[in-house]
């Protein structure tokens, strides 16, 4: 179970409005109390922050707004003493445009780093090819000094590295070694499927996907990427007990086969993100199909991971916004924590934080600035953690970098800690159950009801136990009628009044009910 922390929004220890490493340290009891196994920190390296730290200018140091290297080492030590692992974000595809490598590379056509990035003269005064950046504009930017174009898959402040150059790989592997030597337990690899580009820079074919007008045939998922992933895994395995999780990015509806392909039959990524589930509407049948397809594509040697929210996506529980979001959040928590595969929880998910409405003048995310008002960007899922009903939600004594959601007076950690039946305590219960019941981690996943009448039912079973998970995705009472004679005992439920025993899976489900039954004996 991995908890993603967006450091600038977790807790501000020095009251400058930006969350920081000392802030995470201050709140470490809260993290320990959640019961998770690891934290993943979005980038904390030196950066001019054009893309909230995903534009790194020095991979060896911490951005002053987050603290110092000493703070990081202290955090690591505290985490480890609490048996919690620390995963760092690692951005390999691009650097910041103010990284010394790019400054040198752009200074002339014949310097030591001249081919560390992807440069091209252009074709008869035009851009080298039709590739688009994530901002739907040309991925090529003219550089005055070099009188050439350079490639950027994201912002022009994020030039793409030339991975065909072995020196780039060596430099990046040294960076990873540096952090592994310091003791980090692994990396989350940013857009790991983007690193290599076609050497001939061929034009991409057109596509009908509304999120991208071209298929990324020549600038993503190139065969060399797989070799890279394999080499990263070898590096990781040369240390004890480390891991890599890769962001294998694809636009909605997602691409589970692609994500799983990077597991390389046990020799590639340890975990690979597939975003199909978080792109799905809230529908039992769709969830079933998506989960099934994901599991089918995981190689025998592989292991899935599951995620519903992250710093790039709207918070899932609130996406299909309505008055039922508290119940939906509980169902989703129970689903996430009873599925096969490592669950990723995004900070604030455990208290049901919402997608904030942020006025244009406060938008920080470049995607929000670029596409407003058609797409308001990613800030709405990045607002400060709501610790209490005090000023600034107890996040800071200073105006925070993004406005705090006005719902903080009701939705906050302090309230939820007090309330035995809060979402936070629900999450903690599910986390503890997952730890306690090995069938939930290692057991087989066997679907029984595949979305019929809005209900999803599956078993998790191993040699020791059989658990049955029942999820009613609808807001109405619905009859589950599945013949499975056994003695079933309620292990945990969103509904406290749930009866204790069943002799069959014939149950009138409450709206949005999520229940775990435990088989206590066969009826003969
Ligand atoms: O994300 C990859 C990515 O493509 C998304 O940002 C996507 O473009 C966006 O969600 C569309 O709305 C990774 C990081 O997670 C993201 O935060 C960075 O901005 C991006 O890479 C560049 O490093
Ligand atoms: Ca701060």
Coordinates of C-alpha atoms and ligand atoms in Angstrom, one line a residue:
X1 CA 0.0 0.0 0.0
X2 CA 1.6 3.2 -1.2
X3 CA 0.6 6.7 -0.2
X4 CA 1.3 9.4 -2.7
X5 CA 2.3 12.7 -1.1
X6 CA 2.3 15.9 -3.1
X7 CA 4.9 17.6 -0.9
X8 CA 3.8 21.2 -1.6
X9 CA 0.3 20.4 -0.4
X10 CA 0.9 18.2 2.6
X11 CA 2.0 20.4 5.5
X12 CA 3.8 23.7 5.6
X13 CA 6.3 23.7 8.5
X14 CA 7.8 27.2 8.0
X15 CA 4.7 29.2 7.1
X16 CA 5.6 30.3 3.6
X17 CA 2.4 28.8 2.1
X18 CA 4.2 25.8 0.5
X19 CA 4.3 22.3 2.0
X20 CA 7.8 21.0 2.7
X21 CA 9.8 18.1 4.0
X22 CA 9.9 19.3 7.6
X23 CA 6.1 19.4 7.2
X24 CA 6.0 15.8 6.2
X25 CA 8.2 14.9 9.2
X26 CA 5.8 16.8 11.5
X27 CA 2.9 14.8 10.2
X28 CA 4.7 11.5 10.2
X29 CA 2.5 10.1 13.1
X30 CA -0.5 10.6 10.8
X31 CA 1.3 8.7 8.0
X32 CA 2.3 5.8 10.4
X33 CA -1.2 5.7 11.7
X34 CA -2.6 5.1 8.3
X35 CA -0.9 1.8 8.2
X36 CA 0.5 2.1 4.7
X37 CA 3.8 0.5 3.6
X38 CA 5.5 3.3 1.6
X39 CA 5.2 6.9 0.6
X40 CA 5.9 8.2 -2.9
X41 CA 6.9 11.9 -3.0
X42 CA 6.2 13.9 -6.1
X43 CA 9.5 15.7 -7.2
X44 CA 11.3 17.7 -4.5
X45 CA 14.4 18.4 -6.5
X46 CA 15.8 21.8 -7.5
X47 CA 13.5 23.3 -10.1
X48 CA 12.3 26.6 -11.5
X49 CA 8.8 25.1 -11.0
X50 CA 7.3 25.7 -14.4
X51 CA 5.6 22.3 -14.0
X52 CA 5.5 22.0 -10.2
X53 CA 8.9 20.3 -10.0
X54 CA 8.6 18.0 -13.0
X55 CA 11.1 20.3 -14.5
X56 CA 14.3 19.5 -12.7
X57 CA 17.4 21.8 -12.8
X58 CA 19.5 19.8 -10.3
X59 CA 18.8 16.2 -9.7
X60 CA 21.3 16.1 -6.7
X61 CA 19.7 18.7 -4.6
X62 CA 16.4 19.6 -2.9
X63 CA 14.5 22.7 -3.9
X64 CA 14.8 25.3 -1.1
X65 CA 11.0 25.6 -0.8
X66 CA 10.9 21.9 0.3
X67 CA 13.9 22.1 2.6
X68 CA 17.4 20.6 2.5
X69 CA 19.1 17.4 1.7
X70 CA 19.5 17.0 5.5
X71 CA 15.8 17.3 5.9
X72 CA 15.3 14.6 3.3
X73 CA 17.8 12.3 5.1
X74 CA 16.0 12.9 8.4
X75 CA 12.7 12.1 6.7
X76 CA 14.1 8.9 5.3
X77 CA 15.5 7.8 8.7
X78 CA 12.2 8.5 10.4
X79 CA 10.3 6.6 7.7
X80 CA 12.6 3.6 7.9
X81 CA 12.5 3.5 11.7
X82 CA 8.7 3.2 11.3
X83 CA 9.0 0.5 8.6
X84 CA 7.8 2.8 5.9
X85 CA 9.6 2.9 2.6
X86 CA 10.3 6.0 0.6
X87 CA 9.9 6.2 -3.2
X88 CA 11.1 9.2 -5.1
X89 CA 9.8 10.6 -8.3
X90 CA 12.4 10.4 -11.1
X91 CA 12.0 12.3 -14.3
X92 CA 14.2 10.8 -17.1
X93 CA 12.5 12.0 -20.2
X94 CA 13.3 15.7 -19.8
X95 CA 15.1 18.2 -17.6
X96 CA 14.4 21.8 -17.0
X97 CA 15.6 24.3 -19.6
X98 CA 17.8 25.9 -16.9
X99 CA 19.5 22.6 -16.2
X100 CA 23.3 23.2 -16.8
X101 CA 23.2 20.4 -19.4
X102 CA 20.6 22.2 -21.5
X103 CA 22.3 25.6 -21.0
X104 CA 25.5 24.0 -22.3
X105 CA 23.8 22.0 -25.0
X106 CA 22.0 25.1 -26.4
X107 CA 25.1 27.3 -26.3
X108 CA 26.5 26.1 -29.6
X109 CA 26.4 23.2 -32.1
X110 CA 29.7 21.8 -31.0
X111 CA 30.0 21.7 -27.2
X112 CA 30.4 18.6 -25.0
X113 CA 26.7 18.3 -24.5
X114 CA 25.6 19.3 -28.0
X115 CA 23.7 16.1 -28.5
X116 CA 22.3 15.6 -25.0
X117 CA 19.0 16.9 -26.2
X118 CA 17.1 16.5 -29.5
X119 CA 18.1 19.2 -31.9
X120 CA 17.2 19.7 -35.6
X121 CA 17.6 22.4 -38.2
X122 CA 14.0 22.0 -39.4
X123 CA 12.9 21.3 -42.9
X124 CA 13.0 24.2 -45.2
X125 CA 12.1 26.7 -42.5
X126 CA 9.5 24.5 -41.0
X127 CA 9.4 22.3 -37.9
X128 CA 11.2 19.0 -38.2
X129 CA 8.0 17.0 -38.0
X130 CA 4.4 17.0 -36.8
X131 CA 4.9 15.8 -33.2
X132 CA 2.8 17.5 -30.6
X133 CA 3.5 18.3 -27.0
X134 CA 1.1 17.4 -24.2
X135 CA -0.1 21.0 -24.6
X136 CA -1.3 20.1 -28.1
X137 CA 1.1 22.5 -29.8
X138 CA 4.2 21.7 -31.8
X139 CA 6.7 19.8 -29.7
X140 CA 9.5 21.8 -31.3
X141 CA 10.8 25.2 -30.1
X142 CA 13.2 27.4 -32.0
X143 CA 16.4 28.2 -30.1
X144 CA 18.0 31.5 -31.1
X145 CA 21.5 30.8 -29.9
X146 CA 21.9 27.5 -31.7
X147 CA 19.6 28.4 -34.6
X148 CA 17.9 25.1 -34.3
X149 CA 14.8 23.5 -33.0
X150 CA 14.7 21.4 -29.8
X151 CA 12.1 18.8 -28.9
X152 CA 9.9 19.1 -25.8
X153 CA 7.1 16.6 -25.1
X154 CA 5.7 18.9 -22.4
X155 CA 6.5 22.6 -21.9
X156 CA 9.2 24.4 -23.8
X157 CA 10.8 24.7 -20.4
X158 CA 11.1 20.9 -20.3
X159 CA 13.4 19.9 -23.2
X160 CA 13.5 16.2 -23.9
X161 CA 16.9 14.4 -23.4
X162 CA 18.4 12.4 -26.2
X163 CA 18.5 8.9 -24.8
X164 CA 20.3 7.6 -27.9
X165 CA 23.3 9.3 -26.4
X166 CA 25.0 6.8 -24.0
X167 CA 26.3 9.7 -21.9
X168 CA 22.8 10.7 -21.1
X169 CA 22.0 7.2 -19.8
X170 CA 25.2 7.1 -17.8
X171 CA 24.4 10.5 -16.2
X172 CA 20.9 9.5 -15.3
X173 CA 22.0 6.1 -13.9
X174 CA 24.5 7.9 -11.8
X175 CA 21.7 10.1 -10.4
X176 CA 19.6 7.0 -9.6
X177 CA 22.6 5.4 -7.9
X178 CA 23.2 8.5 -5.8
X179 CA 19.7 8.3 -4.4
X180 CA 19.8 4.6 -3.9
X181 CA 23.0 5.0 -2.0
X182 CA 21.4 7.5 0.2
X183 CA 18.8 4.9 0.9
X184 CA 15.7 5.6 -1.0
X185 CA 13.6 2.4 -1.6
X186 CA 12.7 3.0 -5.2
X187 CA 11.5 5.4 -7.9
X188 CA 8.3 6.3 -9.6
X189 CA 9.5 6.8 -13.2
X190 CA 7.8 9.7 -14.9
X191 CA 6.5 9.0 -18.4
X192 CA 8.9 6.1 -18.7
X193 CA 7.4 5.1 -22.1
X194 CA 8.4 8.5 -23.6
X195 CA 12.2 8.4 -23.3
X196 CA 13.3 7.1 -26.7
X197 CA 12.3 8.8 -29.9
X198 CA 12.6 7.6 -33.4
X199 CA 16.1 8.4 -34.7
X200 CA 14.7 9.4 -38.0
X201 CA 12.0 11.6 -36.4
X202 CA 9.3 10.4 -38.7
X203 CA 5.9 12.0 -38.7
X204 CA 3.2 10.5 -36.5
X205 CA 0.1 9.1 -38.2
X206 CA -3.2 10.9 -37.4
X207 CA -5.5 9.5 -34.8
X208 CA -9.2 9.9 -33.9
X209 CA -8.6 9.9 -30.2
X210 CA -10.2 13.2 -28.9
X211 CA -7.3 13.6 -26.4
X212 CA -4.6 13.5 -29.0
X213 CA -4.8 14.1 -32.7
X214 CA -2.0 11.8 -33.6
X215 CA -1.0 8.3 -32.6
X216 CA 2.4 8.5 -30.8
X217 CA 4.0 5.9 -33.0
X218 CA 7.4 7.5 -33.3
X219 CA 7.8 9.4 -30.1
X220 CA 6.5 6.9 -27.5
X221 CA 6.9 3.3 -26.7
X222 CA 9.9 2.8 -29.0
X223 CA 11.5 -0.6 -28.7
X224 CA 14.6 1.0 -27.1
X225 CA 12.4 2.0 -24.1
X226 CA 12.1 -1.7 -23.2
X227 CA 15.8 -2.1 -23.1
X228 CA 16.1 0.9 -20.9
X229 CA 13.5 -0.4 -18.5
X230 CA 15.3 -3.7 -18.3
X231 CA 18.6 -1.9 -17.5
X232 CA 16.9 0.2 -14.8
X233 CA 15.6 -3.0 -13.3
X234 CA 19.1 -4.5 -13.2
X235 CA 20.3 -1.4 -11.5
X236 CA 17.5 -1.6 -8.9
X237 CA 18.1 -5.3 -8.3
X238 CA 21.8 -4.6 -7.7
X239 CA 20.6 -3.1 -4.4
X240 CA 18.6 -5.0 -1.7
X241 CA 14.9 -4.6 -1.6
X242 CA 14.3 -1.7 -4.0
X243 CA 11.6 -1.2 -6.6
X244 CA 10.5 0.8 -9.5
X245 CA 7.0 1.8 -10.5
X246 CA 6.6 3.3 -13.9
X247 CA 4.1 5.8 -15.3
X248 CA 3.4 4.3 -18.7
X249 CA 1.2 7.1 -19.9
X250 CA -1.5 6.7 -22.4
X251 CA -4.6 8.9 -23.0
X252 CA -8.1 7.8 -22.1
X253 CA -9.4 5.0 -22.2
X254 CA -5.9 3.8 -21.2
X255 CA -3.9 0.9 -22.4
X256 CA -3.5 -2.0 -20.0
X257 CA -1.7 -4.2 -22.5
X258 CA 0.9 -1.5 -23.0
X259 CA 1.3 -0.9 -19.3
X260 CA 1.8 -4.6 -18.6
X261 CA 4.2 -5.0 -21.5
X262 CA 6.7 -2.9 -19.5
X263 CA 6.7 -5.6 -16.7
X264 CA 8.8 -7.6 -19.3
X265 CA 8.0 -10.9 -17.8
X266 CA 9.7 -10.2 -14.5
X267 CA 12.6 -8.3 -15.9
X268 CA 11.2 -4.9 -16.3
X269 CA 9.3 -2.6 -14.0
X270 CA 8.2 -4.0 -10.7
X271 CA 4.9 -2.1 -11.0
X272 CA 3.4 -0.3 -13.9
X273 CA 0.5 2.1 -13.8
X274 CA -2.5 1.6 -15.9
X275 CA -5.0 4.4 -15.8
X276 CA -7.9 2.6 -17.4
X277 CA -9.8 2.2 -14.1
X278 CA -9.5 5.9 -13.2
X279 CA -10.7 6.9 -16.6
X280 CA -13.8 4.7 -16.2
X281 CA -17.2 6.0 -15.3
X282 CA -18.6 4.8 -12.0
X283 CA -20.3 1.7 -13.2
X284 CA -20.0 -1.9 -11.9
X285 CA -20.0 -3.5 -15.3
X286 CA -17.3 -1.2 -16.7
X287 CA -15.2 -1.6 -13.6
X288 CA -15.5 -5.4 -13.9
X289 CA -14.4 -5.3 -17.6
X290 CA -11.5 -3.0 -16.8
X291 CA -10.2 -5.0 -13.9
X292 CA -10.6 -8.3 -15.7
X293 CA -8.7 -7.0 -18.7
X294 CA -5.9 -5.6 -16.6
X295 CA -5.5 -8.9 -14.7
X296 CA -5.6 -10.9 -17.9
X297 CA -2.7 -9.0 -19.3
X298 CA -0.4 -9.2 -16.2
X299 CA 2.4 -11.8 -17.0
X300 CA 2.7 -14.8 -14.7
X301 CA 5.8 -13.3 -13.1
X302 CA 4.1 -9.9 -12.7
X303 CA 2.1 -8.1 -10.1
X304 CA -0.5 -5.4 -10.8
X305 CA -1.0 -2.1 -9.0
X306 CA -4.3 -0.1 -8.8
X307 CA -4.9 3.6 -8.6
X308 CA -8.0 5.8 -8.7
X309 CA -6.5 9.3 -8.1
X310 CA -3.2 11.1 -8.6
X311 CA -1.8 14.6 -9.0
X312 CA -2.7 14.7 -12.8
X313 CA -6.3 13.5 -12.6
X314 CA -9.4 14.7 -11.0
X315 CA -10.0 13.0 -7.6
X316 CA -12.0 10.0 -8.7
X317 CA -14.5 9.9 -5.7
X318 CA -15.7 13.3 -6.5
X319 CA -15.7 13.1 -10.3
X320 CA -19.2 11.9 -10.7
X321 CA -20.1 14.6 -8.3
X322 CA -23.3 14.3 -6.4
X323 CA -24.5 14.2 -2.8
X324 CA -23.5 10.5 -2.6
X325 CA -19.7 11.1 -2.8
X326 CA -19.1 10.0 0.8
X327 CA -20.8 6.6 0.1
X328 CA -19.0 6.3 -3.2
X329 CA -15.7 7.1 -1.6
X330 CA -16.2 4.3 0.9
X331 CA -17.1 1.8 -1.8
X332 CA -14.0 2.8 -3.8
X333 CA -11.8 2.5 -0.7
X334 CA -13.0 -1.0 -0.1
X335 CA -12.6 -1.9 -3.7
X336 CA -9.1 -0.5 -3.9
X337 CA -8.0 -2.3 -0.8
X338 CA -9.5 -5.6 -1.6
X339 CA -8.4 -5.9 -5.2
X340 CA -5.4 -8.0 -6.3
X341 CA -2.4 -5.6 -6.7
X342 CA -0.7 -2.9 -4.8
X343 CA -3.0 0.0 -4.0
X344 CA -1.9 3.6 -4.4
X345 CA -3.7 6.1 -2.3
X346 CA -3.4 9.8 -3.2
X347 CA -3.1 12.2 -0.2
X348 CA -6.5 13.5 0.8
X349 CA -8.3 10.6 -0.8
X350 CA -8.6 9.1 2.7
X351 CA -10.6 12.0 3.9
X352 CA -12.6 12.5 0.8
X353 CA -11.1 15.8 -0.4
X354 CA -12.9 17.2 -3.4
X355 CA -11.9 18.6 -6.8
X356 CA -11.7 22.3 -5.9
X357 CA -13.0 25.1 -7.9
X358 CA -10.1 27.5 -8.5
X359 CA -10.5 30.9 -10.1
X360 CA -8.3 31.5 -13.1
X361 CA -6.2 34.1 -11.3
X362 CA -5.1 31.4 -8.8
X363 CA -4.3 28.7 -11.3
X364 CA -0.7 27.5 -11.1
X365 CA -0.8 24.4 -13.4
X366 CA 0.5 25.3 -16.9
X367 CA -2.1 23.0 -18.4
X368 CA -4.9 25.0 -16.6
X369 CA -3.5 28.3 -17.8
X370 CA -3.2 26.9 -21.4
X371 CA -6.7 25.4 -21.7
X372 CA -8.9 27.5 -19.5
X373 CA -11.9 27.3 -19.4
X374 CA -12.3 24.2 -21.5
X375 CA -9.9 22.3 -19.2
X376 CA -9.2 23.9 -15.9
X377 CA -6.0 22.0 -15.3
X378 CA -4.7 19.8 -12.5
X379 CA -4.7 22.2 -9.6
X380 CA -8.2 21.2 -8.4
X381 CA -6.7 17.8 -7.2
X382 CA -3.6 19.4 -5.7
X383 CA -5.1 21.8 -3.1
X384 CA -3.6 21.7 0.4
X385 CA -4.3 18.9 2.8
X386 CA -7.2 19.7 5.1
X387 CA -5.9 19.1 8.6
X388 CA -8.5 20.9 10.7
X389 CA -11.2 23.5 10.7
X390 CA -8.8 26.2 11.8
X391 CA -7.5 29.0 9.6
X392 CA -5.9 27.7 6.3
X393 CA -7.2 24.3 7.2
X394 CA -4.3 23.9 9.6
X395 CA -2.0 23.6 6.6
X396 CA -0.1 26.8 7.1
X397 CA -0.2 30.1 9.0
X398 CA 0.3 31.9 5.7
X399 CA -1.8 32.1 2.5
X400 CA -1.3 28.8 0.8
X401 CA 0.1 28.4 -2.8
X402 CA -3.3 27.2 -4.0
X403 CA -6.5 28.2 -2.3
X404 CA -7.8 25.8 0.4
X405 CA -11.1 24.3 -0.5
X406 CA -13.9 26.1 1.3
X407 CA -15.3 22.7 2.5
X408 CA -12.3 22.4 4.9
X409 CA -14.5 23.2 7.9
X410 CA -16.4 20.0 7.5
X411 CA -13.9 17.8 5.5
X412 CA -10.7 17.6 7.6
X413 CA -8.5 15.2 9.4
X414 CA -9.3 16.5 12.9
X415 CA -13.0 15.9 12.5
X416 CA -12.5 12.5 11.0
X417 CA -10.1 11.3 13.6
X418 CA -12.7 12.0 16.3
X419 CA -15.5 10.2 14.4
X420 CA -15.1 6.4 14.7
X421 CA -17.2 6.0 11.5
X422 CA -15.5 8.7 9.3
X423 CA -14.1 7.9 5.9
X424 CA -10.6 8.2 7.3
X425 CA -11.3 5.5 9.9
X426 CA -13.0 3.5 7.2
X427 CA -9.8 3.7 5.1
X428 CA -7.7 2.7 8.1
X429 CA -9.9 -0.3 8.8
X430 CA -9.6 -1.4 5.2
X431 CA -5.8 -1.0 5.3
X432 CA -5.6 -3.0 8.5
X433 CA -7.9 -5.7 7.1
X434 CA -5.7 -6.0 4.0
X435 CA -2.7 -6.4 6.3
X436 CA -4.4 -9.0 8.4
X437 CA -6.0 -11.2 5.7
X438 CA -3.4 -12.7 3.4
X439 CA -6.1 -13.6 0.9
X440 CA -6.5 -9.9 0.3
X441 CA -2.9 -9.5 -0.7
X442 CA -1.9 -12.9 -2.2
X443 CA -5.2 -14.6 -2.8
X444 CA -6.7 -15.4 -6.1
X445 CA -9.3 -13.0 -7.5
X446 CA -12.4 -14.7 -8.8
X447 CA -15.3 -12.7 -10.0
X448 CA -18.8 -14.0 -9.2
X449 CA -21.2 -11.2 -10.3
X450 CA -19.8 -9.1 -13.1
X451 CA -21.8 -5.9 -12.9
X452 CA -25.3 -7.3 -13.3
X453 CA -27.9 -4.9 -11.8
X454 CA -25.0 -2.6 -10.8
X455 CA -23.4 -5.1 -8.5
X456 CA -19.8 -6.4 -8.5
X457 CA -19.0 -9.5 -6.4
X458 CA -15.6 -11.2 -6.3
X459 CA -13.8 -13.7 -4.1
X460 CA -10.3 -13.4 -2.7
X461 CA -9.1 -16.7 -1.6
X462 CA -6.0 -18.7 -0.7
X463 CA -5.4 -21.9 1.3
X464 CA -6.4 -20.2 4.5
X465 CA -9.5 -18.3 3.8
X466 CA -12.2 -17.3 1.3
X467 CA -13.4 -13.7 1.4
X468 CA -16.3 -12.4 -0.7
X469 CA -16.5 -8.7 -1.6
X470 CA -19.8 -7.3 -2.5
X471 CA -20.1 -3.9 -4.0
X472 CA -23.4 -2.2 -5.0
X473 CA -22.5 0.6 -7.4
X474 CA -26.1 1.9 -7.5
X475 CA -27.9 4.3 -5.2
X476 CA -30.8 2.0 -4.8
X477 CA -31.4 -1.1 -2.7
X478 CA -30.6 -4.0 -5.0
X479 CA -31.0 -7.7 -4.5
X480 CA -27.9 -9.9 -4.9
X481 CA -29.0 -13.4 -5.7
X482 CA -26.1 -15.7 -6.3
X483 CA -26.2 -19.3 -5.3
X484 CA -23.2 -20.1 -3.1
X485 CA -24.1 -22.2 -0.2
X486 CA -21.7 -21.8 2.7
X487 CA -21.6 -20.1 6.1
X488 CA -20.8 -16.5 5.5
X489 CA -20.0 -14.1 8.3
X490 CA -19.8 -10.3 7.8
X491 CA -16.2 -9.3 8.3
X492 CA -16.6 -5.6 7.5
X493 CA -19.2 -3.4 5.9
X494 CA -20.1 0.1 5.1
X495 CA -23.4 -0.7 6.9
X496 CA -23.1 -1.3 10.6
X497 CA -26.5 -2.9 10.8
X498 CA -25.5 -5.6 8.4
X499 CA -26.6 -9.1 9.6
X500 CA -23.9 -11.3 10.9
X501 CA -24.4 -14.5 9.0
X502 CA -25.7 -15.7 5.6
X503 CA -26.1 -19.2 4.3
X504 CA -26.1 -18.1 0.7
X505 CA -25.2 -15.0 -1.3
X506 CA -28.8 -13.9 -1.3
X507 CA -28.6 -10.4 0.1
X508 CA -30.6 -7.2 -0.2
X509 CA -27.8 -4.7 -0.7
X510 CA -28.1 -1.2 0.6
X511 CA -27.4 1.7 -1.8
X512 CA -23.6 1.8 -2.4
X513 CA -23.1 -1.0 0.1
X514 CA -19.6 -2.4 0.2
X515 CA -19.2 -5.5 2.4
X516 CA -16.6 -8.2 3.0
X517 CA -17.9 -11.6 3.9
X518 CA -15.8 -14.4 5.3
X519 CA -16.5 -18.0 4.6
X520 CA -16.5 -19.8 7.9
X521 CA -17.5 -23.2 6.8
X522 CA -19.1 -25.2 4.0
X523 CA -22.7 -26.3 4.3
X524 CA -23.0 -30.0 3.6
Ligands
LIG1 O1 2.5 13.1 -16.5 C1 2.4 12.7 -17.8 C2 1.3 13.3 -18.6 O2 1.3 13.1 -19.8 C3 0.3 14.1 -17.9 O3 0.8 15.2 -17.3 C4 -0.8 14.5 -18.9 O4 -0.3 15.2 -19.9 C5 -1.8 15.3 -18.2 O5 -2.3 14.6 -17.1 C6 -3.0 15.6 -19.1 O6 -3.9 16.3 -18.4 C7 3.8 13.2 -15.9 C8 3.6 13.8 -14.5 O7 2.8 13.0 -13.7 C9 3.0 15.2 -14.7 O8 2.7 15.8 -13.5 C10 4.0 16.0 -15.5 O9 3.4 17.3 -15.8 C11 4.4 15.4 -16.7 O10 4.7 14.0 -16.6 C12 5.7 16.0 -17.3 O11 6.8 15.6 -16.4
LIG2 CA1 7.0 25.7 3.6

